[in-house]
């Protein structure tokens, strides 16, 4: 696995840890800040203690809901952002509430202990801690029973292969199901067995709450063990997240601790409310528990394995990155403590979302990669991988948008006249983001389908077959379809995004129409080229790879755009011809072609013998494995075409697939020439005979005398 990918995975896991670390801070935070509670008389304390009974709380909640249903809904107040002075006053009230909670915490603890002690005495003096331990033991016994029963299941998982995509998905789903059943057996054995008996309200809330926290911790640990698989090499398992063994073991343990402590803190804060603790007191405990999460996150950063080897370097050193993450964690915790929840959620989303997206993409590609999808050393995307990866990414981004909208008090589906322009802009940006994500998902699915179809057309089929013609037509039309759909998706996305931002797109479309008409008048040639090209394609006049001729332009079709075609001449020159200038097109690459040849023999040659020789050569070439797939009709002589000046002109013809006639013609002429020489058939050669009439004998005698004189002079030079 490349080192860069490992570094990205470590960063992604780090941002996931950051998200888990701040979840406790967000879920434990209560809505309002109140003044610290002062010491109350004993009668008031008993009255307050009655509110810890779940039955009383349920009754009061029902009465409150009924009263709200009868009452008129309050008038909507305009949304206004708080000023700096208002924020300072809120922070001051928040800080004073925490200081008051520090002073009143001992008394509230004593009061809560008194309420709990009453239920303990009613239960015979058994402390909740002993009950939790006892029922944890019962849950472990039920878990061991499931382990023993599922021995065959575990044996099958140990042997399960994961070479193909289907095998990996089945193995992963099976392990997740087994892990869920393994933890649920513990939950049913502990919580289920506990609920079979009658318990006092406070004890029931405490025991069930902490047993639930233990179940959540064990379920998270099992999930991280399946996805990260720290012992994958020893146990022959598949690791979903593509990281090293040391990194997987490190993050599986730390993330389990984060989730476990989060569950423990969440249950603790709820139980403090049940025991009558005030809101500032619960906030104080929540901030203290959040410090433990902060420590776990910082320790995980500083002790994590390095993704770089000794000889590699990074733009930012490991120590500097660790300090940046430490400052970030501390800053997020401080934002939570001071009550700046809007900045808190913005910081959390900005750090966690990119890491979660990168982690999801790497994991999906790791699960769905296949050797059959390799293309020039690169992984070719599949429809399933695009839908899953882009779908999860869209879900993560939409979830982040909804979370930020809730934190910023932005109602995505509502708009009132009292909304400020800034609020409307933020709502429009969120809505536009969701629209762009949906369009992006649809476009990537369509793009992958077209690209895979184009990839399937790269294999060369039998020349001249129907499948080959269909292949070339697809390679011609699919690129144009892809470009057209891209423009369509972009136009739809822009229009919908502008509409969500509050822009009136009706006048925009009308204005675009007017501008389009004006441009059409000024660019008639371009429009003519585009329309002509559309009709050429509809008529299937040519395809990519075919040899065509139009006027003085001829060559092989390499590609074409919306307004022009690119022709490659057989000598290498490239013509880029607008569609409107093509005119009539002569396609030389369709169906079949007839090549005609002529040869001249002397008048005294045997015509029948020449015909038989040509026919025999034609049959030999027709059966030749080199020419048989491309020859439709064998070479044959059509007869004497004319009586020439030097001999008889014989005409021959052969029918082949387009572009294959030239090679066969050369071979046929060579074989005919050789066969005619072997059989005494002479090819006619143009000759010139000069005649002088009755003076021929005198001229011949003079020529002979001159030759004899020249010979004598050469013999006797002296």
C-alpha positions as semicolon CSV with decimal commas, in nm:
position;residue;x (nm);y (nm);z (nm)
1;X;0,000;0,000;0,000
2;X;0,147;0,347;-0,088
3;X;0,279;0,551;0,202
4;X;0,069;0,854;0,102
5;X;-0,249;0,647;0,135
6;X;-0,140;0,531;0,480
7;X;-0,081;0,890;0,589
8;X;-0,425;0,990;0,463
9;X;-0,581;0,700;0,649
10;X;-0,408;0,800;0,972
11;X;-0,531;1,157;0,930
12;X;-0,882;1,032;0,857
13;X;-0,882;0,816;1,168
14;X;-0,753;1,113;1,364
15;X;-1,042;1,331;1,252
16;X;-1,281;1,048;1,335
17;X;-1,130;1,040;1,683
18;X;-1,179;1,415;1,705
19;X;-1,545;1,374;1,619
20;X;-1,589;1,101;1,879
21;X;-1,409;1,311;2,139
22;X;-1,644;1,605;2,099
23;X;-1,962;1,401;2,079
24;X;-1,974;1,373;2,457
25;X;-1,941;1,747;2,489
26;X;-2,235;1,801;2,254
27;X;-2,470;1,538;2,393
28;X;-2,407;1,617;2,759
29;X;-2,458;1,992;2,720
30;X;-2,796;2,107;2,851
31;X;-3,005;2,376;2,700
32;X;-3,008;2,661;2,949
33;X;-2,812;2,812;3,232
34;X;-2,982;2,881;3,564
35;X;-2,869;3,032;3,887
36;X;-2,705;2,796;4,139
37;X;-2,931;2,628;4,386
38;X;-2,902;2,739;4,749
39;X;-2,940;2,516;5,048
40;X;-3,307;2,425;5,092
41;X;-3,503;2,310;5,399
42;X;-3,557;1,938;5,444
43;X;-3,925;1,956;5,343
44;X;-3,834;2,131;5,019
45;X;-3,566;1,869;4,954
46;X;-3,822;1,591;4,995
47;X;-4,054;1,774;4,758
48;X;-3,777;1,806;4,502
49;X;-3,686;1,441;4,553
50;X;-4,033;1,338;4,439
51;X;-3,948;1,469;4,095
52;X;-3,680;1,199;4,062
53;X;-3,952;0,936;4,036
54;X;-3,991;0,849;3,664
55;X;-4,367;0,804;3,705
56;X;-4,404;1,157;3,842
57;X;-4,185;1,296;3,562
58;X;-4,390;1,114;3,298
59;X;-4,716;1,250;3,444
60;X;-4,588;1,608;3,453
61;X;-4,463;1,578;3,096
62;X;-4,804;1,460;2,975
63;X;-4,977;1,748;3,153
64;X;-4,732;1,999;3,002
65;X;-4,791;1,864;2,652
66;X;-5,167;1,880;2,696
67;X;-5,145;2,241;2,813
68;X;-4,930;2,335;2,517
69;X;-5,182;2,178;2,275
70;X;-5,463;2,396;2,414
71;X;-5,264;2,717;2,431
72;X;-5,218;2,936;2,128
73;X;-4,885;2,911;1,953
74;X;-4,656;3,203;2,029
75;X;-4,603;3,467;1,767
76;X;-4,292;3,424;1,559
77;X;-4,017;3,659;1,663
78;X;-3,774;3,790;1,412
79;X;-3,440;3,612;1,400
80;X;-3,167;3,843;1,512
81;X;-2,806;3,766;1,579
82;X;-2,692;3,847;1,934
83;X;-2,462;4,140;1,976
84;X;-2,123;4,123;2,142
85;X;-2,265;4,268;2,464
86;X;-2,539;4,006;2,472
87;X;-2,283;3,731;2,420
88;X;-2,070;3,874;2,701
89;X;-2,372;3,881;2,933
90;X;-2,457;3,521;2,846
91;X;-2,101;3,410;2,913
92;X;-2,105;3,597;3,244
93;X;-2,430;3,428;3,348
94;X;-2,290;3,093;3,237
95;X;-1,969;3,143;3,436
96;X;-2,156;3,261;3,746
97;X;-2,381;2,956;3,723
98;X;-2,078;2,727;3,716
99;X;-1,921;2,906;4,014
100;X;-2,246;2,875;4,204
101;X;-2,262;2,505;4,112
102;X;-1,915;2,456;4,265
103;X;-2,038;2,600;4,593
104;X;-2,368;2,412;4,597
105;X;-2,233;2,084;4,460
106;X;-2,165;1,927;4,804
107;X;-2,517;1,998;4,923
108;X;-2,669;1,867;4,598
109;X;-2,453;1,557;4,628
110;X;-2,579;1,499;4,980
111;X;-2,939;1,543;4,866
112;X;-2,892;1,302;4,574
113;X;-2,724;1,053;4,805
114;X;-3,021;1,076;5,037
115;X;-3,264;1,001;4,755
116;X;-3,052;0,709;4,643
117;X;-3,014;0,583;5,000
118;X;-3,392;0,568;5,037
119;X;-3,421;0,336;4,737
120;X;-3,124;0,132;4,859
121;X;-3,288;0,081;5,197
122;X;-3,614;-0,011;5,026
123;X;-3,420;-0,272;4,828
124;X;-3,273;-0,434;5,138
125;X;-2,947;-0,237;5,146
126;X;-2,797;-0,371;4,822
127;X;-2,578;-0,111;4,654
128;X;-2,623;-0,047;4,278
129;X;-2,254;-0,118;4,215
130;X;-2,298;-0,475;4,336
131;X;-2,609;-0,516;4,123
132;X;-2,422;-0,389;3,815
133;X;-2,136;-0,634;3,882
134;X;-2,379;-0,924;3,939
135;X;-2,575;-0,867;3,622
136;X;-2,256;-0,808;3,422
137;X;-2,156;-1,156;3,533
138;X;-2,494;-1,288;3,415
139;X;-2,443;-1,116;3,081
140;X;-2,096;-1,269;3,046
141;X;-2,247;-1,611;3,113
142;X;-2,505;-1,555;2,837
143;X;-2,228;-1,433;2,609
144;X;-2,022;-1,747;2,679
145;X;-2,327;-1,958;2,598
146;X;-2,362;-1,785;2,261
147;X;-1,988;-1,836;2,199
148;X;-2,027;-2,208;2,262
149;X;-2,340;-2,238;2,045
150;X;-2,184;-2,045;1,753
151;X;-1,872;-2,264;1,728
152;X;-1,963;-2,373;1,375
153;X;-2,034;-2,013;1,276
154;X;-1,691;-1,905;1,400
155;X;-1,521;-2,193;1,223
156;X;-1,684;-2,094;0,894
157;X;-1,573;-1,730;0,940
158;X;-1,216;-1,846;1,002
159;X;-1,218;-2,030;0,668
160;X;-1,414;-1,770;0,472
161;X;-1,221;-1,645;0,164
162;X;-1,209;-1,279;0,063
163;X;-1,041;-1,285;-0,278
164;X;-1,340;-1,149;-0,474
165;X;-1,575;-0,862;-0,405
166;X;-1,865;-1,094;-0,328
167;X;-1,656;-1,300;-0,086
168;X;-1,538;-0,987;0,095
169;X;-1,890;-0,847;0,128
170;X;-2,026;-1,179;0,255
171;X;-1,738;-1,223;0,501
172;X;-1,773;-0,866;0,630
173;X;-2,152;-0,889;0,669
174;X;-2,119;-1,224;0,847
175;X;-1,861;-1,091;1,093
176;X;-2,068;-0,780;1,164
177;X;-2,377;-0,994;1,227
178;X;-2,186;-1,230;1,455
179;X;-2,034;-0,940;1,651
180;X;-2,376;-0,780;1,694
181;X;-2,528;-1,108;1,815
182;X;-2,233;-1,164;2,048
183;X;-2,280;-0,826;2,218
184;X;-2,659;-0,847;2,217
185;X;-2,639;-1,181;2,398
186;X;-2,454;-0,997;2,674
187;X;-2,717;-0,720;2,673
188;X;-3,008;-0,963;2,689
189;X;-2,841;-1,163;2,963
190;X;-2,767;-0,857;3,177
191;X;-3,033;-0,593;3,110
192;X;-3,306;-0,840;3,016
193;X;-3,254;-1,052;3,324
194;X;-3,243;-0,741;3,544
195;X;-3,577;-0,613;3,412
196;X;-3,750;-0,937;3,508
197;X;-3,758;-0,817;3,868
198;X;-3,918;-0,519;4,040
199;X;-3,670;-0,254;4,153
200;X;-3,697;0,092;4,309
201;X;-3,696;0,375;4,047
202;X;-3,352;0,520;4,121
203;X;-3,180;0,181;4,138
204;X;-3,352;0,073;3,818
205;X;-3,232;0,384;3,636
206;X;-2,874;0,350;3,763
207;X;-2,830;-0,021;3,693
208;X;-3,000;-0,018;3,352
209;X;-2,815;0,298;3,252
210;X;-2,467;0,167;3,328
211;X;-2,544;-0,176;3,182
212;X;-2,652;0,006;2,868
213;X;-2,322;0,201;2,866
214;X;-2,130;-0,127;2,893
215;X;-2,328;-0,271;2,601
216;X;-2,253;0,038;2,389
217;X;-1,883;0,014;2,475
218;X;-1,863;-0,355;2,384
219;X;-2,064;-0,302;2,064
220;X;-1,832;-0,019;1,953
221;X;-1,525;-0,229;2,035
222;X;-1,663;-0,519;1,831
223;X;-1,741;-0,286;1,539
224;X;-1,391;-0,138;1,537
225;X;-1,243;-0,488;1,565
226;X;-1,432;-0,595;1,251
227;X;-1,354;-0,282;1,046
228;X;-0,992;-0,229;1,153
229;X;-0,906;-0,597;1,223
230;X;-0,585;-0,544;1,427
231;X;-0,509;-0,919;1,411
232;X;-0,595;-0,962;1,043
233;X;-0,253;-1,100;0,948
234;X;-0,253;-1,367;1,220
235;X;-0,618;-1,471;1,182
236;X;-0,641;-1,444;0,802
237;X;-0,910;-1,175;0,812
238;X;-0,989;-0,887;0,581
239;X;-0,919;-0,532;0,699
240;X;-1,177;-0,288;0,566
241;X;-0,975;0,028;0,633
242;X;-0,647;0,004;0,435
243;X;-0,396;0,086;0,711
244;X;-0,105;-0,094;0,873
245;X;-0,132;-0,346;1,157
246;X;0,014;-0,111;1,422
247;X;-0,213;0,175;1,319
248;X;-0,519;-0,050;1,322
249;X;-0,441;-0,179;1,675
250;X;-0,376;0,172;1,804
251;X;-0,699;0,327;1,676
252;X;-0,922;0,028;1,748
253;X;-0,830;0,053;2,117
254;X;-0,849;0,434;2,147
255;X;-1,175;0,471;1,957
256;X;-1,330;0,202;2,177
257;X;-1,219;0,395;2,487
258;X;-1,366;0,718;2,347
259;X;-1,705;0,564;2,276
260;X;-1,710;0,381;2,611
261;X;-1,630;0,694;2,808
262;X;-1,885;0,890;2,606
263;X;-2,156;0,636;2,692
264;X;-2,053;0,639;3,060
265;X;-2,063;1,019;3,073
266;X;-2,397;1,041;2,893
267;X;-2,557;0,796;3,136
268;X;-2,400;0,974;3,435
269;X;-2,540;1,314;3,339
270;X;-2,888;1,170;3,289
271;X;-2,872;0,997;3,625
272;X;-2,766;1,318;3,796
273;X;-3,082;1,480;3,659
274;X;-3,285;1,190;3,797
275;X;-3,128;1,243;4,141
276;X;-3,229;1,611;4,141
277;X;-2,902;1,783;4,049
278;X;-2,938;2,132;3,905
279;X;-2,845;2,216;3,549
280;X;-2,523;2,405;3,639
281;X;-2,413;2,112;3,854
282;X;-2,468;1,872;3,569
283;X;-2,276;2,106;3,338
284;X;-1,988;2,109;3,583
285;X;-1,976;1,729;3,586
286;X;-2,005;1,718;3,207
287;X;-1,708;1,951;3,162
288;X;-1,505;1,739;3,403
289;X;-1,589;1,420;3,213
290;X;-1,507;1,600;2,890
291;X;-1,155;1,656;3,022
292;X;-1,106;1,278;3,023
293;X;-1,208;1,265;2,657
294;X;-0,964;1,547;2,588
295;X;-0,684;1,352;2,754
296;X;-0,770;1,034;2,558
297;X;-0,769;1,227;2,230
298;X;-0,436;1,398;2,301
299;X;-0,277;1,070;2,414
300;X;-0,402;0,898;2,096
301;X;-0,241;1,171;1,884
302;X;0,098;1,165;2,050
303;X;0,127;0,784;2,073
304;X;-0,001;0,703;1,724
305;X;0,233;0,515;1,486
306;X;0,400;0,733;1,226
307;X;0,289;0,683;0,866
308;X;0,632;0,783;0,731
309;X;0,943;0,572;0,708
310;X;1,285;0,691;0,821
311;X;1,385;0,813;0,476
312;X;1,066;1,004;0,402
313;X;0,967;1,355;0,496
314;X;0,648;1,555;0,513
315;X;0,572;1,921;0,457
316;X;0,473;1,941;0,824
317;X;0,672;1,739;1,075
318;X;0,509;1,477;1,293
319;X;0,571;1,674;1,610
320;X;0,422;1,990;1,459
321;X;0,112;1,799;1,348
322;X;0,071;1,654;1,695
323;X;0,086;2,000;1,848
324;X;-0,170;2,129;1,596
325;X;-0,410;1,848;1,687
326;X;-0,352;1,913;2,058
327;X;-0,433;2,282;2,016
328;X;-0,740;2,190;1,812
329;X;-0,874;1,949;2,077
330;X;-0,812;2,199;2,354
331;X;-0,976;2,477;2,153
332;X;-1,286;2,269;2,084
333;X;-1,316;2,180;2,453
334;X;-1,285;2,547;2,551
335;X;-1,550;2,649;2,297
336;X;-1,784;2,395;2,456
337;X;-1,706;2,514;2,807
338;X;-1,766;2,883;2,732
339;X;-2,094;2,799;2,557
340;X;-1,995;2,908;2,202
341;X;-2,187;2,618;2,051
342;X;-2,211;2,762;1,700
343;X;-1,835;2,794;1,670
344;X;-1,803;2,457;1,842
345;X;-2,009;2,275;1,579
346;X;-1,843;2,460;1,290
347;X;-1,500;2,354;1,419
348;X;-1,614;1,995;1,467
349;X;-1,769;1,963;1,119
350;X;-1,478;2,132;0,939
351;X;-1,230;1,888;1,095
352;X;-1,434;1,568;1,095
353;X;-1,607;1,585;0,756
354;X;-1,299;1,572;0,524
355;X;-1,149;1,286;0,724
356;X;-1,474;1,091;0,724
357;X;-1,511;1,135;0,346
358;X;-1,152;1,022;0,278
359;X;-1,190;0,726;0,515
360;X;-1,515;0,621;0,349
361;X;-1,373;0,646;-0,003
362;X;-1,064;0,440;0,083
363;X;-1,270;0,175;0,263
364;X;-1,525;0,138;-0,018
365;X;-1,250;0,113;-0,280
366;X;-1,070;-0,144;-0,066
367;X;-1,382;-0,360;-0,038
368;X;-1,497;-0,331;-0,399
369;X;-1,162;-0,342;-0,580
370;X;-1,124;-0,623;-0,830
371;X;-0,848;-0,734;-1,066
372;X;-1,105;-0,737;-1,348
373;X;-1,154;-0,363;-1,300
374;X;-0,785;-0,278;-1,340
375;X;-0,716;-0,058;-1,642
376;X;-0,357;0,040;-1,724
377;X;-0,260;-0,010;-1,362
378;X;-0,543;0,212;-1,240
379;X;-0,858;0,100;-1,063
380;X;-1,162;0,148;-1,286
381;X;-1,470;0,266;-1,100
382;X;-1,778;0,048;-1,101
383;X;-2,140;0,154;-1,073
384;X;-2,169;-0,007;-0,730
385;X;-1,856;0,164;-0,598
386;X;-1,969;0,503;-0,728
387;X;-2,320;0,469;-0,586
388;X;-2,193;0,351;-0,247
389;X;-1,898;0,588;-0,217
390;X;-2,078;0,896;-0,354
391;X;-2,396;0,803;-0,166
392;X;-2,214;0,777;0,167
393;X;-2,028;1,099;0,093
394;X;-2,354;1,274;0,011
395;X;-2,511;1,137;0,329
396;X;-2,216;1,262;0,536
397;X;-2,229;1,609;0,382
398;X;-2,609;1,631;0,410
399;X;-2,585;1,519;0,773
400;X;-2,322;1,786;0,836
401;X;-2,544;2,048;0,670
402;X;-2,845;1,948;0,881
403;X;-2,630;1,948;1,194
404;X;-2,492;2,293;1,122
405;X;-2,839;2,422;1,031
406;X;-2,972;2,302;1,365
407;X;-2,676;2,447;1,552
408;X;-2,709;2,781;1,373
409;X;-3,091;2,788;1,412
410;X;-3,146;2,778;1,037
411;X;-3,474;2,615;0,931
412;X;-3,404;2,460;0,592
413;X;-3,769;2,401;0,504
414;X;-3,917;2,722;0,640
415;X;-3,883;3,084;0,542
416;X;-4,050;3,380;0,707
417;X;-4,063;3,747;0,623
418;X;-3,873;3,822;0,944
419;X;-3,566;3,630;0,828
420;X;-3,258;3,845;0,785
421;X;-3,079;3,851;0,448
422;X;-2,782;3,671;0,601
423;X;-3,009;3,393;0,730
424;X;-3,173;3,354;0,391
425;X;-2,831;3,339;0,225
426;X;-2,712;3,069;0,466
427;X;-3,030;2,868;0,411
428;X;-2,988;2,902;0,035
429;X;-2,625;2,790;0,052
430;X;-2,720;2,481;0,252
431;X;-3,001;2,395;0,009
432;X;-2,775;2,457;-0,290
433;X;-2,515;2,226;-0,138
434;X;-2,768;1,945;-0,107
435;X;-2,884;1,998;-0,468
436;X;-2,528;1,990;-0,599
437;X;-2,461;1,667;-0,410
438;X;-2,763;1,496;-0,565
439;X;-2,669;1,616;-0,915
440;X;-2,308;1,509;-0,860
441;X;-2,420;1,160;-0,759
442;X;-2,647;1,129;-1,065
443;X;-2,376;1,257;-1,303
444;X;-2,107;1,023;-1,168
445;X;-2,337;0,722;-1,204
446;X;-2,417;0,818;-1,566
447;X;-2,050;0,890;-1,639
448;X;-1,937;0,553;-1,506
449;X;-2,203;0,374;-1,711
450;X;-2,090;0,551;-2,030
451;X;-1,719;0,498;-1,958
452;X;-1,768;0,127;-1,889
453;X;-1,967;0,095;-2,211
454;X;-1,686;0,268;-2,397
455;X;-1,436;0,035;-2,233
456;X;-1,635;-0,264;-2,353
457;X;-1,615;-0,135;-2,711
458;X;-1,235;-0,129;-2,715
459;X;-1,209;-0,498;-2,802
460;X;-1,180;-0,544;-3,179
461;X;-1,438;-0,789;-3,315
462;X;-1,468;-0,966;-3,647
463;X;-1,428;-0,715;-3,926
464;X;-1,752;-0,645;-4,109
465;X;-1,975;-0,823;-3,856
466;X;-2,288;-0,666;-3,713
467;X;-2,132;-0,653;-3,366
468;X;-1,831;-0,467;-3,506
469;X;-2,055;-0,212;-3,678
470;X;-2,250;-0,164;-3,355
471;X;-1,921;-0,122;-3,166
472;X;-1,796;0,152;-3,395
473;X;-2,131;0,333;-3,379
474;X;-2,125;0,327;-2,998
475;X;-1,771;0,462;-2,995
476;X;-1,895;0,744;-3,217
477;X;-2,208;0,842;-3,026
478;X;-2,121;0,778;-2,660
479;X;-1,860;1,057;-2,625
480;X;-2,108;1,308;-2,768
481;X;-2,381;1,178;-2,536
482;X;-2,146;1,213;-2,238
483;X;-2,062;1,574;-2,324
484;X;-2,427;1,658;-2,381
485;X;-2,534;1,506;-2,048
486;X;-2,254;1,688;-1,866
487;X;-2,374;2,022;-2,003
488;X;-2,733;1,929;-1,914
489;X;-2,645;1,833;-1,556
490;X;-2,438;2,148;-1,508
491;X;-2,721;2,368;-1,638
492;X;-2,979;2,196;-1,414
493;X;-2,754;2,220;-1,109
494;X;-2,683;2,589;-1,165
495;X;-3,050;2,674;-1,216
496;X;-3,166;2,481;-0,909
497;X;-2,886;2,624;-0,696
498;X;-2,971;2,978;-0,800
499;X;-3,337;2,912;-0,729
500;X;-3,253;2,785;-0,379
501;X;-3,052;3,102;-0,318
502;X;-3,364;3,306;-0,389
503;X;-3,271;3,417;-0,739
504;X;-3,565;3,444;-0,980
505;X;-3,458;3,216;-1,264
506;X;-3,762;3,295;-1,484
507;X;-3,625;3,631;-1,608
508;X;-3,281;3,472;-1,626
509;X;-3,407;3,200;-1,859
510;X;-3,597;3,456;-2,068
511;X;-3,289;3,676;-2,091
512;X;-3,078;3,377;-2,185
513;X;-3,328;3,302;-2,463
514;X;-3,301;3,655;-2,602
515;X;-2,924;3,643;-2,584
516;X;-2,930;3,303;-2,751
517;X;-3,134;3,439;-3,041
518;X;-2,892;3,730;-3,082
519;X;-2,593;3,498;-3,073
520;X;-2,767;3,270;-3,323
521;X;-2,800;3,553;-3,573
522;X;-2,438;3,652;-3,525
523;X;-2,305;3,297;-3,543
524;X;-2,512;3,142;-3,818
525;X;-2,218;2,943;-3,950
526;X;-2,156;2,783;-3,612
527;X;-2,524;2,699;-3,573
528;X;-2,525;2,556;-3,925
529;X;-2,223;2,341;-3,838
530;X;-2,390;2,206;-3,522
531;X;-2,720;2,128;-3,694
532;X;-2,544;1,969;-3,992
533;X;-2,341;1,751;-3,758
534;X;-2,658;1,636;-3,580
535;X;-2,810;1,525;-3,909
536;X;-2,491;1,350;-4,018
537;X;-2,495;1,153;-3,694
538;X;-2,865;1,076;-3,721
539;X;-2,809;0,948;-4,076
540;X;-2,514;0,740;-3,954
541;X;-2,307;0,885;-4,238
542;X;-1,974;0,798;-4,078
543;X;-1,825;0,656;-3,761
544;X;-1,495;0,678;-3,581
545;X;-1,236;0,469;-3,767
546;X;-1,402;0,483;-4,109
547;X;-1,236;0,618;-4,422
548;X;-1,444;0,885;-4,598
549;X;-1,401;1,135;-4,880
550;X;-1,581;1,461;-4,931
551;X;-1,462;1,682;-5,213
552;X;-1,090;1,736;-5,168
553;X;-1,098;1,607;-4,809
554;X;-1,041;1,242;-4,738
555;X;-0,905;1,036;-4,452
556;X;-0,992;0,822;-4,151
557;X;-1,238;0,969;-3,900
558;X;-1,046;1,016;-3,576
559;X;-1,294;1,221;-3,373
560;X;-1,541;1,504;-3,400
561;X;-1,685;1,780;-3,187
562;X;-2,019;1,955;-3,201
563;X;-1,919;2,159;-3,509
564;X;-1,633;1,983;-3,691
565;X;-1,483;1,649;-3,783
566;X;-1,117;1,545;-3,770
567;X;-0,989;1,340;-4,065
568;X;-0,649;1,171;-4,074
569;X;-0,512;1,139;-4,428
570;X;-0,330;0,814;-4,511
571;X;-0,012;1,019;-4,553
572;X;-0,043;1,162;-4,204
573;X;-0,202;1,500;-4,261
574;X;-0,499;1,598;-4,043
575;X;-0,804;1,779;-4,179
576;X;-1,041;1,958;-3,940
577;X;-1,351;2,017;-4,148
578;X;-1,668;2,196;-4,029
579;X;-1,979;1,987;-4,084
580;X;-2,138;2,251;-4,304
581;X;-1,851;2,218;-4,556
582;X;-1,866;1,840;-4,593
583;X;-2,150;1,817;-4,841
584;X;-2,189;1,474;-5,000
585;X;-1,985;1,214;-4,813
586;X;-1,833;0,908;-4,980
587;X;-1,790;0,640;-4,715
588;X;-1,533;0,380;-4,821
589;X;-1,558;0,163;-4,510
590;X;-1,911;0,023;-4,521
591;X;-2,019;-0,335;-4,585
592;X;-1,802;-0,442;-4,885
593;X;-1,588;-0,318;-5,172
594;X;-1,516;-0,451;-5,524
595;X;-1,161;-0,414;-5,650
596;X;-1,112;-0,440;-6,028
597;X;-0,779;-0,524;-6,191
598;X;-0,661;-0,539;-6,556
599;X;-0,373;-0,723;-6,719
600;X;-0,257;-0,732;-7,085
601;X;-0,128;-1,045;-7,255
602;X;0,002;-1,097;-7,609
603;X;-0,233;-1,185;-7,897
604;X;-0,085;-1,529;-7,942
605;X;-0,151;-1,630;-7,575
606;X;-0,397;-1,904;-7,475
607;X;-0,700;-1,717;-7,332
608;X;-0,864;-2,026;-7,178
609;X;-0,544;-2,128;-7,010
610;X;-0,504;-1,777;-6,865
611;X;-0,863;-1,788;-6,733
612;X;-0,805;-2,119;-6,556
613;X;-0,482;-1,993;-6,400
614;X;-0,655;-1,680;-6,267
615;X;-0,946;-1,885;-6,130
616;X;-0,708;-2,126;-5,958
617;X;-0,517;-1,838;-5,798
618;X;-0,845;-1,682;-5,684
619;X;-0,952;-2,005;-5,510
620;X;-0,612;-2,041;-5,344
621;X;-0,633;-1,690;-5,205
622;X;-0,992;-1,748;-5,095
623;X;-0,881;-2,050;-4,887
624;X;-0,571;-1,880;-4,754
625;X;-0,613;-1,823;-4,373
626;X;-0,472;-1,475;-4,413
627;X;-0,737;-1,362;-4,663
628;X;-1,030;-1,593;-4,596
629;X;-1,186;-1,381;-4,312
630;X;-1,178;-1,066;-4,528
631;X;-1,267;-1,207;-4,873
632;X;-1,634;-1,217;-4,965
633;X;-1,607;-1,343;-5,327
634;X;-1,290;-1,498;-5,476
635;X;-1,085;-1,346;-5,755
636;X;-1,214;-1,434;-6,102
637;X;-1,166;-1,319;-6,462
638;X;-1,455;-1,137;-6,622
639;X;-1,323;-1,181;-6,976
640;X;-1,153;-0,972;-7,245
641;X;-1,218;-0,606;-7,181
642;X;-1,069;-0,470;-7,504
643;X;-0,824;-0,535;-7,787
644;X;-0,530;-0,312;-7,716
645;X;-0,246;-0,193;-7,934
646;X;-0,001;-0,437;-7,780
647;X;-0,226;-0,723;-7,663
648;X;-0,547;-0,848;-7,509
649;X;-0,674;-0,653;-7,204
650;X;-0,816;-0,899;-6,942
651;X;-1,039;-0,768;-6,657
652;X;-1,062;-0,932;-6,312
653;X;-1,252;-0,849;-5,993
654;X;-1,260;-0,953;-5,627
655;X;-1,501;-0,859;-5,343
656;X;-1,356;-0,800;-4,996
657;X;-1,428;-0,614;-4,677
658;X;-1,351;-0,240;-4,690
659;X;-0,981;-0,161;-4,662
660;X;-0,867;-0,520;-4,715
661;X;-0,854;-0,518;-5,097
662;X;-0,511;-0,364;-5,135
663;X;-0,314;-0,643;-4,971
664;X;-0,502;-0,911;-5,162
665;X;-0,451;-0,723;-5,492
666;X;-0,074;-0,712;-5,448
667;X;-0,055;-1,082;-5,363
668;X;-0,280;-1,177;-5,659
669;X;-0,078;-0,980;-5,917
670;X;0,246;-1,133;-5,794
671;X;0,104;-1,487;-5,817
672;X;-0,044;-1,421;-6,164
673;X;0,287;-1,290;-6,296
674;X;0,472;-1,595;-6,167
675;X;0,211;-1,842;-6,298
676;X;0,205;-1,682;-6,645
677;X;0,583;-1,706;-6,674
678;X;0,573;-2,073;-6,575
679;X;0,302;-2,152;-6,830
680;X;0,443;-1,959;-7,126
681;X;0,188;-1,679;-7,123
682;X;0,362;-1,357;-7,208
683;X;0,255;-1,019;-7,086
684;X;0,219;-0,768;-7,366
685;X;0,479;-0,490;-7,380
686;X;0,433;-0,178;-7,593
687;X;0,682;-0,185;-7,896
688;X;0,772;0,067;-8,169
689;X;0,869;-0,054;-8,522
690;X;1,027;0,197;-8,765
691;X;0,980;0,119;-9,140
692;X;1,157;0,302;-9,440
693;X;0,994;0,143;-9,752
694;X;1,217;0,038;-10,066
695;X;1,534;0,202;-9,933
696;X;1,553;-0,051;-9,651
697;X;1,812;-0,279;-9,828
698;X;2,041;0,013;-9,910
699;X;2,023;0,141;-9,554
700;X;2,093;-0,206;-9,418
701;X;2,398;-0,254;-9,647
702;X;2,537;0,085;-9,550
703;X;2,488;0,002;-9,184
704;X;2,670;-0,332;-9,231
705;X;2,965;-0,165;-9,415
706;X;2,994;0,094;-9,138
707;X;2,999;-0,176;-8,872
708;X;3,273;-0,374;-9,056
709;X;3,485;-0,063;-9,094
710;X;3,455;0,014;-8,726
711;X;3,566;-0,341;-8,638
712;X;3,873;-0,320;-8,865
713;X;3,973;0,011;-8,714
714;X;3,953;-0,136;-8,366
715;X;4,176;-0,433;-8,469
716;X;4,445;-0,226;-8,649
717;X;4,463;0,110;-8,477
718;X;4,785;0,202;-8,658
